[in-house]
Coordinates of C-alpha atoms and ligand atoms in Angstrom, one line a residue:
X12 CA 35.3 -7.5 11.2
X13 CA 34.0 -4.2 12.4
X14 CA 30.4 -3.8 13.7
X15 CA 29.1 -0.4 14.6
X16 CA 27.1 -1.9 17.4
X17 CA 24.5 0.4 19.5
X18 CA 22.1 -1.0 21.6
X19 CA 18.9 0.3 22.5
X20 CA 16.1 -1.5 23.4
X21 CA 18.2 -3.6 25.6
X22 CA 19.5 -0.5 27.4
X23 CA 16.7 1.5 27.7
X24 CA 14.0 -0.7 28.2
X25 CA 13.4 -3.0 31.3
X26 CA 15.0 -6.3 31.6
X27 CA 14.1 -9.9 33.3
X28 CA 15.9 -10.1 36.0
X29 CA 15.4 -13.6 36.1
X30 CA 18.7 -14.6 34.2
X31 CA 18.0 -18.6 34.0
X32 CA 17.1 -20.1 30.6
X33 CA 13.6 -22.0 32.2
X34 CA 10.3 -21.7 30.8
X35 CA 7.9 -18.9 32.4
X36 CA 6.0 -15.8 32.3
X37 CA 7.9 -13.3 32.4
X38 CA 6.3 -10.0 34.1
X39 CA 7.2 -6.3 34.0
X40 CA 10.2 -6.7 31.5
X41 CA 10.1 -6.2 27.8
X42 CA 13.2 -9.0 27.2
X43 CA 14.9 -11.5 29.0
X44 CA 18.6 -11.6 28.7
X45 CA 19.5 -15.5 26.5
X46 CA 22.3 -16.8 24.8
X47 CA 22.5 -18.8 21.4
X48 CA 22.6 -22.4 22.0
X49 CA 26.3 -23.4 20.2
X50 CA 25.3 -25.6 17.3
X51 CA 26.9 -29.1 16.4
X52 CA 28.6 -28.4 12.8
X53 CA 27.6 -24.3 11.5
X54 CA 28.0 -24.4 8.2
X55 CA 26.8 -20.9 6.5
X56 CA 25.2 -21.8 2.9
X57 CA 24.1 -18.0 1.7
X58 CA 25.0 -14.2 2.4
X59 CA 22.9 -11.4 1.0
X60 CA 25.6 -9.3 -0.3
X61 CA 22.9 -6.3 -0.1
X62 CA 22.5 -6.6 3.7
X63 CA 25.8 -7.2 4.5
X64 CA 26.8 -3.4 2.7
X65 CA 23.4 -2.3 5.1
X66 CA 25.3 -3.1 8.0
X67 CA 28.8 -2.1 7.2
X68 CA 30.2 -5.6 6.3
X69 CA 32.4 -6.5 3.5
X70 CA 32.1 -9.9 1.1
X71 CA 35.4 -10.2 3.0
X72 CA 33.9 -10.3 6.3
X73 CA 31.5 -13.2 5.1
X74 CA 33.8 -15.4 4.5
X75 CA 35.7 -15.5 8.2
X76 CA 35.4 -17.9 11.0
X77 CA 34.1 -15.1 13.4
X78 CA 31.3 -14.2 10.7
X79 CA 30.1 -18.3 10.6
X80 CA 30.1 -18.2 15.0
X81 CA 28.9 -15.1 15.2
X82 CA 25.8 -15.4 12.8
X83 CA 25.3 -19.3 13.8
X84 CA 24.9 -18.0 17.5
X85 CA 28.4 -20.0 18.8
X86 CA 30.1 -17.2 19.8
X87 CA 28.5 -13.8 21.0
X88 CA 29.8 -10.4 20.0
X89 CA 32.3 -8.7 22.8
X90 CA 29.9 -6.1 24.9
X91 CA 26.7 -7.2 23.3
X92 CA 24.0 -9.0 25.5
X93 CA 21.2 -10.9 23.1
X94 CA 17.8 -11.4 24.2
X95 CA 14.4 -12.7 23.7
X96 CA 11.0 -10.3 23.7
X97 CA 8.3 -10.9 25.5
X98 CA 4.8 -10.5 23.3
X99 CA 1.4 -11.9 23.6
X100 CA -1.1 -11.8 20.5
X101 CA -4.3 -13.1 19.0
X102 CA -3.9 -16.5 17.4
X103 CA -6.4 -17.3 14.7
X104 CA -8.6 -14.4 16.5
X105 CA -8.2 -15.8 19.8
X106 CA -6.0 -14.2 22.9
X107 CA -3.2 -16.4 23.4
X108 CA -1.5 -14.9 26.1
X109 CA 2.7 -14.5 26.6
X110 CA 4.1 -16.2 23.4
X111 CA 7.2 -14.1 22.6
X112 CA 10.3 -15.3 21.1
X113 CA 10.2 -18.7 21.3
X114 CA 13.1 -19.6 18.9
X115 CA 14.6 -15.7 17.9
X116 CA 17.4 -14.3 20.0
X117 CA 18.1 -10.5 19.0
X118 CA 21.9 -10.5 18.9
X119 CA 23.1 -7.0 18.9
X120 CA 21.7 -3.4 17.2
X121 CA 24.0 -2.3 14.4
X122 CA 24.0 1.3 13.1
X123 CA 25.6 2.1 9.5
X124 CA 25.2 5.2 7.1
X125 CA 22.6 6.4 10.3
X126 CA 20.4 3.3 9.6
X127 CA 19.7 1.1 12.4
X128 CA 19.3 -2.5 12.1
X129 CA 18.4 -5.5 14.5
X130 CA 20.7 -8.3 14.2
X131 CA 18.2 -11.6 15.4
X132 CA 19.0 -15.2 14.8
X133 CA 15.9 -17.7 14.1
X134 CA 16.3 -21.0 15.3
X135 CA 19.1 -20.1 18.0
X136 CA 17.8 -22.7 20.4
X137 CA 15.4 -22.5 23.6
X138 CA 14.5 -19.1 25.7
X139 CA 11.3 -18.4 28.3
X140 CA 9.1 -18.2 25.8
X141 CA 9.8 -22.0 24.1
X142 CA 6.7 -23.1 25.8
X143 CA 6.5 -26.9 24.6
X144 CA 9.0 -26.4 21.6
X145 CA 12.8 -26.6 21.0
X146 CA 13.8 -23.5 20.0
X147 CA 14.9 -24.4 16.8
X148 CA 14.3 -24.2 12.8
X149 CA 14.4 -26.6 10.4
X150 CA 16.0 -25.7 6.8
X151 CA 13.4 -25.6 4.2
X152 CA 11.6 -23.1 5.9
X153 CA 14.7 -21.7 6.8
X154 CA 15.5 -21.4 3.0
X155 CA 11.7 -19.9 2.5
X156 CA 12.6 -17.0 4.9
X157 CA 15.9 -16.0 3.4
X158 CA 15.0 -16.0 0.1
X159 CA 11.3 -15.2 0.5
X160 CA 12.5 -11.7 2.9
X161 CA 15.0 -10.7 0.3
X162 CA 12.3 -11.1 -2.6
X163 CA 10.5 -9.2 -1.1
X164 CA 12.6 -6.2 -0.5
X165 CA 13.3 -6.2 -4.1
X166 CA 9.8 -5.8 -4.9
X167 CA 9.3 -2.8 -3.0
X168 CA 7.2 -4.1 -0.3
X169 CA 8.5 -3.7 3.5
X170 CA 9.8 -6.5 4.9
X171 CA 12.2 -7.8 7.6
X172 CA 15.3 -8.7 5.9
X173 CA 18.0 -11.7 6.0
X174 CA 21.6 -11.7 6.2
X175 CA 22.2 -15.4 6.2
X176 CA 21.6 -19.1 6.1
X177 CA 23.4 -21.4 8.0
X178 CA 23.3 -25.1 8.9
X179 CA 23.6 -25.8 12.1
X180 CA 24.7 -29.7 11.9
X181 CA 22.0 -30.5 14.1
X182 CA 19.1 -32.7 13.5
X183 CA 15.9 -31.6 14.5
X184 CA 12.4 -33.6 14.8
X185 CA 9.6 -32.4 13.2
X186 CA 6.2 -33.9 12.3
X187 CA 5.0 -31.5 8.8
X188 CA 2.0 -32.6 8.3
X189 CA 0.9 -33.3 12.2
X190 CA -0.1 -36.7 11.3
X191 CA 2.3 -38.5 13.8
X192 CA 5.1 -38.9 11.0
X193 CA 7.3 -37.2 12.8
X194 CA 11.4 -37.5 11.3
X195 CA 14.9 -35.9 11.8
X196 CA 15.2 -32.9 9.2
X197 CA 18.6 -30.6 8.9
X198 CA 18.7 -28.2 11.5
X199 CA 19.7 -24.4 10.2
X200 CA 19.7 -20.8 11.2
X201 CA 18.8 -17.8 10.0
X202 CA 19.8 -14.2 10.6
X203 CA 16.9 -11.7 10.1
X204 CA 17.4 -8.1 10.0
X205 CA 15.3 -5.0 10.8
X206 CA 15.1 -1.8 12.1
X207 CA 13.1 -3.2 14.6
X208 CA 11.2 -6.7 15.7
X209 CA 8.6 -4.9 17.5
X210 CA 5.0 -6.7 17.0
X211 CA 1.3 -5.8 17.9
X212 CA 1.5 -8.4 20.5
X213 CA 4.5 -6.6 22.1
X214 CA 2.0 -3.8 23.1
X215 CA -1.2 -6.2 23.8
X216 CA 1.0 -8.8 26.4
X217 CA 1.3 -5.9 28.8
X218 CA -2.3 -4.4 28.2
X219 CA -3.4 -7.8 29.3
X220 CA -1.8 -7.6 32.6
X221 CA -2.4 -4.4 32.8
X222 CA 0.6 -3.1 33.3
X223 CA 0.8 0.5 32.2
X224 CA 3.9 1.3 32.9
X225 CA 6.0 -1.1 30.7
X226 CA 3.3 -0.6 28.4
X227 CA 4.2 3.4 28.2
X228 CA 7.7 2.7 28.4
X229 CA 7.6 0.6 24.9
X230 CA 5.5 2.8 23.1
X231 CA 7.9 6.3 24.2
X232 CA 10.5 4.1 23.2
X233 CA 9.4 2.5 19.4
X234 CA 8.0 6.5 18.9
X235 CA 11.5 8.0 19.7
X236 CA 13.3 5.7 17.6
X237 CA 11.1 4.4 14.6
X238 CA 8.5 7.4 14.5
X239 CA 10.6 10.2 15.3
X240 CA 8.1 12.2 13.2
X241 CA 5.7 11.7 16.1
X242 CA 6.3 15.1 18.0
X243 CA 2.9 15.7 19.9
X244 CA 2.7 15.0 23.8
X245 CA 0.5 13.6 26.2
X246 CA -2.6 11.3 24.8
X247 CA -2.2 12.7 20.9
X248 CA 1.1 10.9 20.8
X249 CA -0.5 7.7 21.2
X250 CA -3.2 8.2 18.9
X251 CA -0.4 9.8 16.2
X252 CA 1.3 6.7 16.4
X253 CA -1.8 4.3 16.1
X254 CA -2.7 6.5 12.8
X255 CA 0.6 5.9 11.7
X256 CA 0.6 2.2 12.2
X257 CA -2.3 2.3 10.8
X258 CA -0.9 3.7 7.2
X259 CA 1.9 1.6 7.5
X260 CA -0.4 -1.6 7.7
X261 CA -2.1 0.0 5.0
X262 CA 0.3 0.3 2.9
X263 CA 2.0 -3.2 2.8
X264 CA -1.1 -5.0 2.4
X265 CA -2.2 -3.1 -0.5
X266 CA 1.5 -4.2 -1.5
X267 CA 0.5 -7.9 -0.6
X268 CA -2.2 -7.7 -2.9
X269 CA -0.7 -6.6 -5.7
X270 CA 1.7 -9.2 -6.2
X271 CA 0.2 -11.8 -4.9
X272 CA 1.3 -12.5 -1.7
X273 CA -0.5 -14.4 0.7
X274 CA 1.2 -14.5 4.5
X275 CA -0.9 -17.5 5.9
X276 CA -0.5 -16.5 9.5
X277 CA -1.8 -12.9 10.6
X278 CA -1.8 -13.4 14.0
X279 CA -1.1 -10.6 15.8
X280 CA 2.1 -11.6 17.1
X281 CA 3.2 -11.9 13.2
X282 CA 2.1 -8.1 12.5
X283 CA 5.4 -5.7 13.1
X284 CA 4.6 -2.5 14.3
X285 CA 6.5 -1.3 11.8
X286 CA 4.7 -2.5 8.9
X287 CA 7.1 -4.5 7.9
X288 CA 6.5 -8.0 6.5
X289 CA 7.2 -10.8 9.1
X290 CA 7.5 -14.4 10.0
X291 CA 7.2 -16.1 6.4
X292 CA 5.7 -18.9 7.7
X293 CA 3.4 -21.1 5.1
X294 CA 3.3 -18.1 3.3
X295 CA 2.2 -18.7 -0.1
X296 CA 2.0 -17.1 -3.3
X297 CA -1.1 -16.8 -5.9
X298 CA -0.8 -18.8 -8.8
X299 CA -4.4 -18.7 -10.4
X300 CA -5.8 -16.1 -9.2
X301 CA -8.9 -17.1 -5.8
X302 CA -9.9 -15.2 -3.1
X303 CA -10.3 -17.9 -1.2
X304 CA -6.6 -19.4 -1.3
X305 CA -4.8 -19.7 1.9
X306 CA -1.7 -21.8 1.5
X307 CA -2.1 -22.6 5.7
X308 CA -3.2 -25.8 6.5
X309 CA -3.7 -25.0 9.5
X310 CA -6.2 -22.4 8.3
X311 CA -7.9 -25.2 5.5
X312 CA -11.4 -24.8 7.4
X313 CA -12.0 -21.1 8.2
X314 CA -9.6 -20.0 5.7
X315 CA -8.9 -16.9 8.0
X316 CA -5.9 -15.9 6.6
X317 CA -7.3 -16.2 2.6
X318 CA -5.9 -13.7 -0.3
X319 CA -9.4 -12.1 0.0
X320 CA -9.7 -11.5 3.5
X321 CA -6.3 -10.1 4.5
X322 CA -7.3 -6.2 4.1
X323 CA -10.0 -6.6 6.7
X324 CA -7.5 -9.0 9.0
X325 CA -5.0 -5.7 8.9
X326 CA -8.1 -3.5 10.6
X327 CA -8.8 -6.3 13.1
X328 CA -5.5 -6.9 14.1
X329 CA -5.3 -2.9 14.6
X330 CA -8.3 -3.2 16.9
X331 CA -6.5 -5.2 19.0
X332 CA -3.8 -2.8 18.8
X333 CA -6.0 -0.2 19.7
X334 CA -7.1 -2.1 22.6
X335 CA -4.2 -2.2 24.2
X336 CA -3.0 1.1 23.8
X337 CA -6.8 2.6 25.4
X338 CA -4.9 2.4 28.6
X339 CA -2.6 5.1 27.5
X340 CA -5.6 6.8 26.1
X341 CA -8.2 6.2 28.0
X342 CA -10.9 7.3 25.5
X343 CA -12.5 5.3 22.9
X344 CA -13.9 7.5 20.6
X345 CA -10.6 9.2 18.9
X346 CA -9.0 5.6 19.3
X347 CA -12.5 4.6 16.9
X348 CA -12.6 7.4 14.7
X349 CA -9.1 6.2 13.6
X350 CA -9.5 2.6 12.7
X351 CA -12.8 4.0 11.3
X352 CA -11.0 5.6 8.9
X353 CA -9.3 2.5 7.9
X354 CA -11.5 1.0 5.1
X355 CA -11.7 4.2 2.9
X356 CA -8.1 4.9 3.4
X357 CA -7.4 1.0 2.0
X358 CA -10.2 1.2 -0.5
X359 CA -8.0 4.6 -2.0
X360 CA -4.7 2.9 -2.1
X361 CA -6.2 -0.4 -3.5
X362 CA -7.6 1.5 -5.9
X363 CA -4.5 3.4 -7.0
X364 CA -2.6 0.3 -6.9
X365 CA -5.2 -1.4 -9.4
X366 CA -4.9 1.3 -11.5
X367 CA -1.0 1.1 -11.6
X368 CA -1.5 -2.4 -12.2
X369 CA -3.8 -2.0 -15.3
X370 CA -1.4 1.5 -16.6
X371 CA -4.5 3.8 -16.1
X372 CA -3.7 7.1 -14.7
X373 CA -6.1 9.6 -15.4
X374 CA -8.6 10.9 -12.3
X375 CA -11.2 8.5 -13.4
X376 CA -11.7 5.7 -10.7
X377 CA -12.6 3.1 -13.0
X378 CA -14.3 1.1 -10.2
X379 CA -16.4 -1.1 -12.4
X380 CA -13.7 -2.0 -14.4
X381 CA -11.7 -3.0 -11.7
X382 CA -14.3 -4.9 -9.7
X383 CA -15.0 -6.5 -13.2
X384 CA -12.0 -7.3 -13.7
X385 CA -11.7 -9.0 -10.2
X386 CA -15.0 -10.8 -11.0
X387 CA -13.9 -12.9 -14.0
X388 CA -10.3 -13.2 -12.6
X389 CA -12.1 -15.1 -9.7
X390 CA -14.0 -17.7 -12.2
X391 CA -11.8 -18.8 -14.5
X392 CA -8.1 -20.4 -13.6
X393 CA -5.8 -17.8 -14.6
X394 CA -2.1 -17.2 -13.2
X395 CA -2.2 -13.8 -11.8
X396 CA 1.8 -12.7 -12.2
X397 CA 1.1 -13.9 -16.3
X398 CA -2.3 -12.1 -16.5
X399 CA -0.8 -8.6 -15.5
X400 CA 2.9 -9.3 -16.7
X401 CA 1.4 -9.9 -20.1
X402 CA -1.6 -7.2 -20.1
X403 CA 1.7 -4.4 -21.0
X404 CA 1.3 -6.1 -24.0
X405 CA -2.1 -5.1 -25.2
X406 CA -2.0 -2.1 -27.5
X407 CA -4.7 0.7 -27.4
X408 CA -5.7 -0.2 -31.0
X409 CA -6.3 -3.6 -30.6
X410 CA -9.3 -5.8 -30.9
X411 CA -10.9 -7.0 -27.6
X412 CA -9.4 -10.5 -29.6
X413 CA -6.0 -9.6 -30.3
X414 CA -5.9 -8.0 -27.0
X415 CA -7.5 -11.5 -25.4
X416 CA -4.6 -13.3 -27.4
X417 CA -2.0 -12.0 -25.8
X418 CA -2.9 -13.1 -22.3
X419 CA -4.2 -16.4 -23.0
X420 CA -0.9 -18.0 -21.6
X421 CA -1.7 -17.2 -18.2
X422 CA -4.8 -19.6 -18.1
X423 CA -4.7 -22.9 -16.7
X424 CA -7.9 -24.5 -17.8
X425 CA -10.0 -24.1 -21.0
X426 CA -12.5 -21.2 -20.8
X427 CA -16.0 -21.9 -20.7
X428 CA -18.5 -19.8 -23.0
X429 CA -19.7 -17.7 -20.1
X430 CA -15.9 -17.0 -19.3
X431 CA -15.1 -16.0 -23.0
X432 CA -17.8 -13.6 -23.3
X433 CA -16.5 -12.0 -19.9
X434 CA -13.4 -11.5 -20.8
X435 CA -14.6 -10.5 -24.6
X436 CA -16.8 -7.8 -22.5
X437 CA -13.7 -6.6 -20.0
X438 CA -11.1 -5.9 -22.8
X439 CA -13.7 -4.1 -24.7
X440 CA -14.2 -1.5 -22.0
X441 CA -10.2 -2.0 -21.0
X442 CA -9.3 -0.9 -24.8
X443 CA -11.8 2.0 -24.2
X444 CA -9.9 3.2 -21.3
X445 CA -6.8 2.9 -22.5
X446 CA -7.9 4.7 -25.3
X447 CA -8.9 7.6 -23.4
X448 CA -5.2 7.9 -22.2
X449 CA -3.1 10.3 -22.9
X450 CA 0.2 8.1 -23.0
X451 CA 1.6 5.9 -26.0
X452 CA 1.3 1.8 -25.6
X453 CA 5.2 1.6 -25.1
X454 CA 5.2 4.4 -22.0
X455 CA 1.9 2.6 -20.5
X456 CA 4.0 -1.0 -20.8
X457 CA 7.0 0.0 -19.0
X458 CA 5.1 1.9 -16.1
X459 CA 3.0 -1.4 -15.8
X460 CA 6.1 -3.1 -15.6
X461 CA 7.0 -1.5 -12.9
X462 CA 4.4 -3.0 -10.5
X463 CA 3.9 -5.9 -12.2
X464 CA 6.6 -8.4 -11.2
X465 CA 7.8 -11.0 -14.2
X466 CA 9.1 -13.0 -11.3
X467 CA 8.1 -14.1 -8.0
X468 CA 9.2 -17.0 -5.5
X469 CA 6.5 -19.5 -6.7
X470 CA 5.8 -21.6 -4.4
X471 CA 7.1 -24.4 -6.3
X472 CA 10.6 -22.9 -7.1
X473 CA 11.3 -22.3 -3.5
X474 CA 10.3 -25.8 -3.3
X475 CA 13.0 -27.2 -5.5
X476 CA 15.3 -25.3 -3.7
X477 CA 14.7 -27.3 -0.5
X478 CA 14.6 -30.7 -2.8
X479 CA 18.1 -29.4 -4.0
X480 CA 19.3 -28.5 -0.4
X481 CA 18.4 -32.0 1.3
X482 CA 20.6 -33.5 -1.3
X483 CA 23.4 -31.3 -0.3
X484 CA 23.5 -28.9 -3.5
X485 CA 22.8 -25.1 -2.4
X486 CA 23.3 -23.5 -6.2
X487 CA 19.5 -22.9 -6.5
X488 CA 19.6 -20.6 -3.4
X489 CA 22.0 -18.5 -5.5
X490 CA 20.3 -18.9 -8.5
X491 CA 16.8 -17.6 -7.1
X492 CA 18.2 -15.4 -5.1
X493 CA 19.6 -13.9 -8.1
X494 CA 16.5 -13.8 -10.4
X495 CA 14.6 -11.9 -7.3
X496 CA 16.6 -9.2 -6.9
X497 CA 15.4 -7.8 -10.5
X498 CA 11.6 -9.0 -10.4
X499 CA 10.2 -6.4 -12.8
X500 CA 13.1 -6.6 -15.1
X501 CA 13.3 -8.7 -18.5
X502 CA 15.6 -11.5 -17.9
X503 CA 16.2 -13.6 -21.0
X504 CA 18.6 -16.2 -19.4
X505 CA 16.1 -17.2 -16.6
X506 CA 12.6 -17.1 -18.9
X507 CA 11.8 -20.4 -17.9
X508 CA 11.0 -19.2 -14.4
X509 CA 8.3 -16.9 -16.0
X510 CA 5.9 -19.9 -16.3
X511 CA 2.8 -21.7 -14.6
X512 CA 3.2 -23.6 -12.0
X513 CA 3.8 -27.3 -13.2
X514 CA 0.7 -30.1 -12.7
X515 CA 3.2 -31.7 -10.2
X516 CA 3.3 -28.9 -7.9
X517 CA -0.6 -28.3 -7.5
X518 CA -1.3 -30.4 -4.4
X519 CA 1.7 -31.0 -3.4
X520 CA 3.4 -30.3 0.4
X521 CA 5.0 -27.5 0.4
X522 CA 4.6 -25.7 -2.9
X523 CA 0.2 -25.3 -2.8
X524 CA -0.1 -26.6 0.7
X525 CA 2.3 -25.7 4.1
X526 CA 2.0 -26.3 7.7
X527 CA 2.9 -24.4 10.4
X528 CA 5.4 -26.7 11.5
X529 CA 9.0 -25.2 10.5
Ligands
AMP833 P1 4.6 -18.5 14.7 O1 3.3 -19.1 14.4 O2 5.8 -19.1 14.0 O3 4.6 -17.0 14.5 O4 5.0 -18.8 16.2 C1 4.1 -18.5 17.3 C2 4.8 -18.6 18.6 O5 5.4 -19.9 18.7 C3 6.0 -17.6 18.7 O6 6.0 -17.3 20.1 C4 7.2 -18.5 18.4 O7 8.4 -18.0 19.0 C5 6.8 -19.8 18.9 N1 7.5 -20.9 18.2 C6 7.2 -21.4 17.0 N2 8.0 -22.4 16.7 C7 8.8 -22.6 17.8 C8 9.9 -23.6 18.1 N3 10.3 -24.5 17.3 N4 10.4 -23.4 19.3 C9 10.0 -22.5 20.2 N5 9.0 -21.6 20.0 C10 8.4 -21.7 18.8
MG834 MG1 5.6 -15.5 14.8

């Protein structure tokens, strides 16, 4: 097995020198040096094929004794040195102080085809930053990560990645539902991979003690490597890269939105400076279509982290990055006039997406049709992926009846009058719009297609892969993993996953409600 290894933010940025594994703050150091805790009985249970090609690794590779240790974290990789970060953040809009990598060791940077990837395990064992907690992972949300990251790469949106699952053979105590049930679960590891881990809260833990010159240090550093586009100097290289964060954050929440996807813990030690989707958590997935939905219940009361609020939860979370780079700054105002910028520069790509959604592409903003639209989504029960999967349908010389007809599917509850007549008064202007047009019914379909996924990691499929799992049979991994890497494509064979979610799964743990606990 050959790895292309080439380390960098272990080399060039500053380092613990405190080399014991004991539970601290950790000051003036951007890592602390840790090694993966050797597991009882590694076991791997699923490679991304994909990821493994990313980082120069044959099916071949996969299959050896040094691919199990090394990705399990029993052995470590000769002249590597893994480590845990140190980052604060904003929990639930409140400073939290050092959290860092509590159970992530970054094992080694790899760089193939001039792509550079972080290698990190979740669930390795303890490090500094364990506070109260072990260290380690349990599987099912070790299955939700690896299948849920992959997903999501396949539907376009940015996301960390993950090149394995693995159980440990340990037994590991958790209490789901924080209702002193506590019980032994399987114990499992998974590598993530990204070009970098990087988070918000990197930045804001050494803002907080104000310490400017590790602060510096890590910004220089994630500019050089992961915005090497940034080339101004002095202050306007900070404020470059906020703006640029700033799109990025932009950009994958708009991509959130339009499929669905509801991350259930936007703290700002969860937001990668890279805009990259991170830490699926009690992430959760729309099935009829609310606003309000959280899947966190841990968030039930405030709902925080809802569907509808996670657009204005990106510009917070920038404030706070914002805040901590003023010391590099020193000057609110351009630091303001950025983030200021933030809600028209959403409200445009939400818009474009919504259009893309609904296969309208002339100039015309069609604001009321899409706020409409969002309106009587909102009061009836309707499945979201269904409702735009199934809107390619709808032919431009329909009635506002047959065009009605061909969504019905999608809803989960018998309309009342005042929903019929809104939906009888959206199609009609829809059909106008699409009549105005300049593109035939069979072009409009496939572009719609194209952003409208036919299959998503529902929450209760990822579900019956951990029911599978705990009973020792792993072939629905494969199987989902499968039917995700082609969500906008037809699939005949694998129809029955294009379907509501089942009476069983609405209120059950796990598929419509998920804890933190993991
Ligand atoms: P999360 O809410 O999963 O993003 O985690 C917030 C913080 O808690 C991070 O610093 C994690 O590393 C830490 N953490 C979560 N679970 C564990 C665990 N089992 N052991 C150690 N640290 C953990
Ligand atoms: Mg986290």
């Amino acid at each position: 097995m050959k790895i292309n290894n080439k380390d960098t933010f272990n080399k060039e940025l500053p380092a613990d020198k405190n080399l014991e594994n004991t539970r601290r703050q950790v000051y003036n150091a951007c890592f602390s040096y840790v090694t993966p805790k050797k597991t009882a009985k590694p076991q791997l249970l699923h490679v991304s094929e994909e990821m493994l090609a990313n980082i120069g690794l044959s099916k071949g590779d996969s299959t050896s004794k040094e691919f199990l240790n090394l990705f399990t974290g029993n052995t470590v990789l000769e002249g590597t040195h893994p480590y845990a970060m140190c980052y604060g953040g904003h929990q639930f809009g409140n400073w939290a102080g050092q959290l860092g990598d509590g159970r992530a060791i970054n094992l080694f940077e790899v760089v193939h085809n001039d792509k550079r990837w972080t290698l990190q395990l979740k669930g390795a064992g303890e490090t500094p930053y364990s506070r109260r907690a072990d260290g380690l992972a349990v599987l099912r949300s070790s299955i939700r990560e690896h299948l849920c990251s992959e997903a999501m790469h396949h539907l376009g949106i940015p996301t960390t990645r993950s090149l394995s699952l693995s159980l440990t053979g340990d037994q590991v105590l958790r209490d789901i539902m924080y209702n002193g049930n506590a019980a032994y679960e399987k114990g499992a590891v998974v590598c993530r991979v990204a070009p970098s881990f990087i988070r918000f809260g990197n930045f804001e833990i050494f803002a907080a003690r104000e310490d400017k010159e590790t602060l510096q240090a890590l910004a220089d550093y994630t500019i050089k490597h992961f915005y090497p586009e940034i080339t101004s100097e002095g202050k306007q290289k900070y404020l470059d890269f906020l703006s640029s964060v700033r799109d990025n954050t932009i950009k994958m929440i708009v991509d959130w939105q339009r499929v669905g996807f509801v991350h259930g813990v936007m703290n700002t030690d969860n937001m990668s400076i890279l805009g990259l989707t991170i830490d699926y958590g009690p992430y959760g997935w729309l099935e009829d279509f609310d606003y309000e939905w959280t899947p966190n219940t841990t968030d039930a009361q405030h709902r925080r982290y809802r569907y509808g609020n996670q657009p204005y939860i990106g510009m917070w979370n920038l404030y706070k990055l914002a805040n901590a780079l003023y010391a590099l700054v020193e000057e609110v105002e351009p630091l303001q006039a950025i983030l200021e910028e933030y809600e028209k520069l959403y409200l445009q790509a939400y818009r474009t997406m919504m259009k893309q959604k609904l296969g309208l592409n002339t100039d015309e903003n069609y604001v009321s049709l899409i706020s409409e639209l969002e309106q009587t989504l909102q009061i009836t029960e309707i499945d979201y992926t269904i409702f735009f999967r199934n809107l390619s349908k709808v032919l431009s010389k329909d009635t506002s009846e047959e065009a009605f007809a061909k969504i019905k599917d999608a809803f989960y509850v018998t309309n009342t009058e005042e929903a019929l007549e809104k939906w009888n008064n959206w199609f009609t202007n829809y059909l106008t719009a699409i009549q105005k047009e300049d593109i035939d019914d069979a072009l409009r379909a496939e572009k719609m297609n194209l952003v409208n996924p036919k299959y998503v990691l529902r929450n209760y499929m990822a579900q019956l892969a951990i029911d599978d799992a705990d009973k020792g049979n792993y072939e629905l991994i494969k199987e989902l993993h499968e039917l995700l890497k082609e969500p906008y494509a037809e699939q005949p064979s694998q129809e029955k996953w294009f379907a509501k979610r089942p009476d069983w799964a609405k209120h059950k743990v796990g598929c419509s409600m998920l804890s933190c606990s993991s």
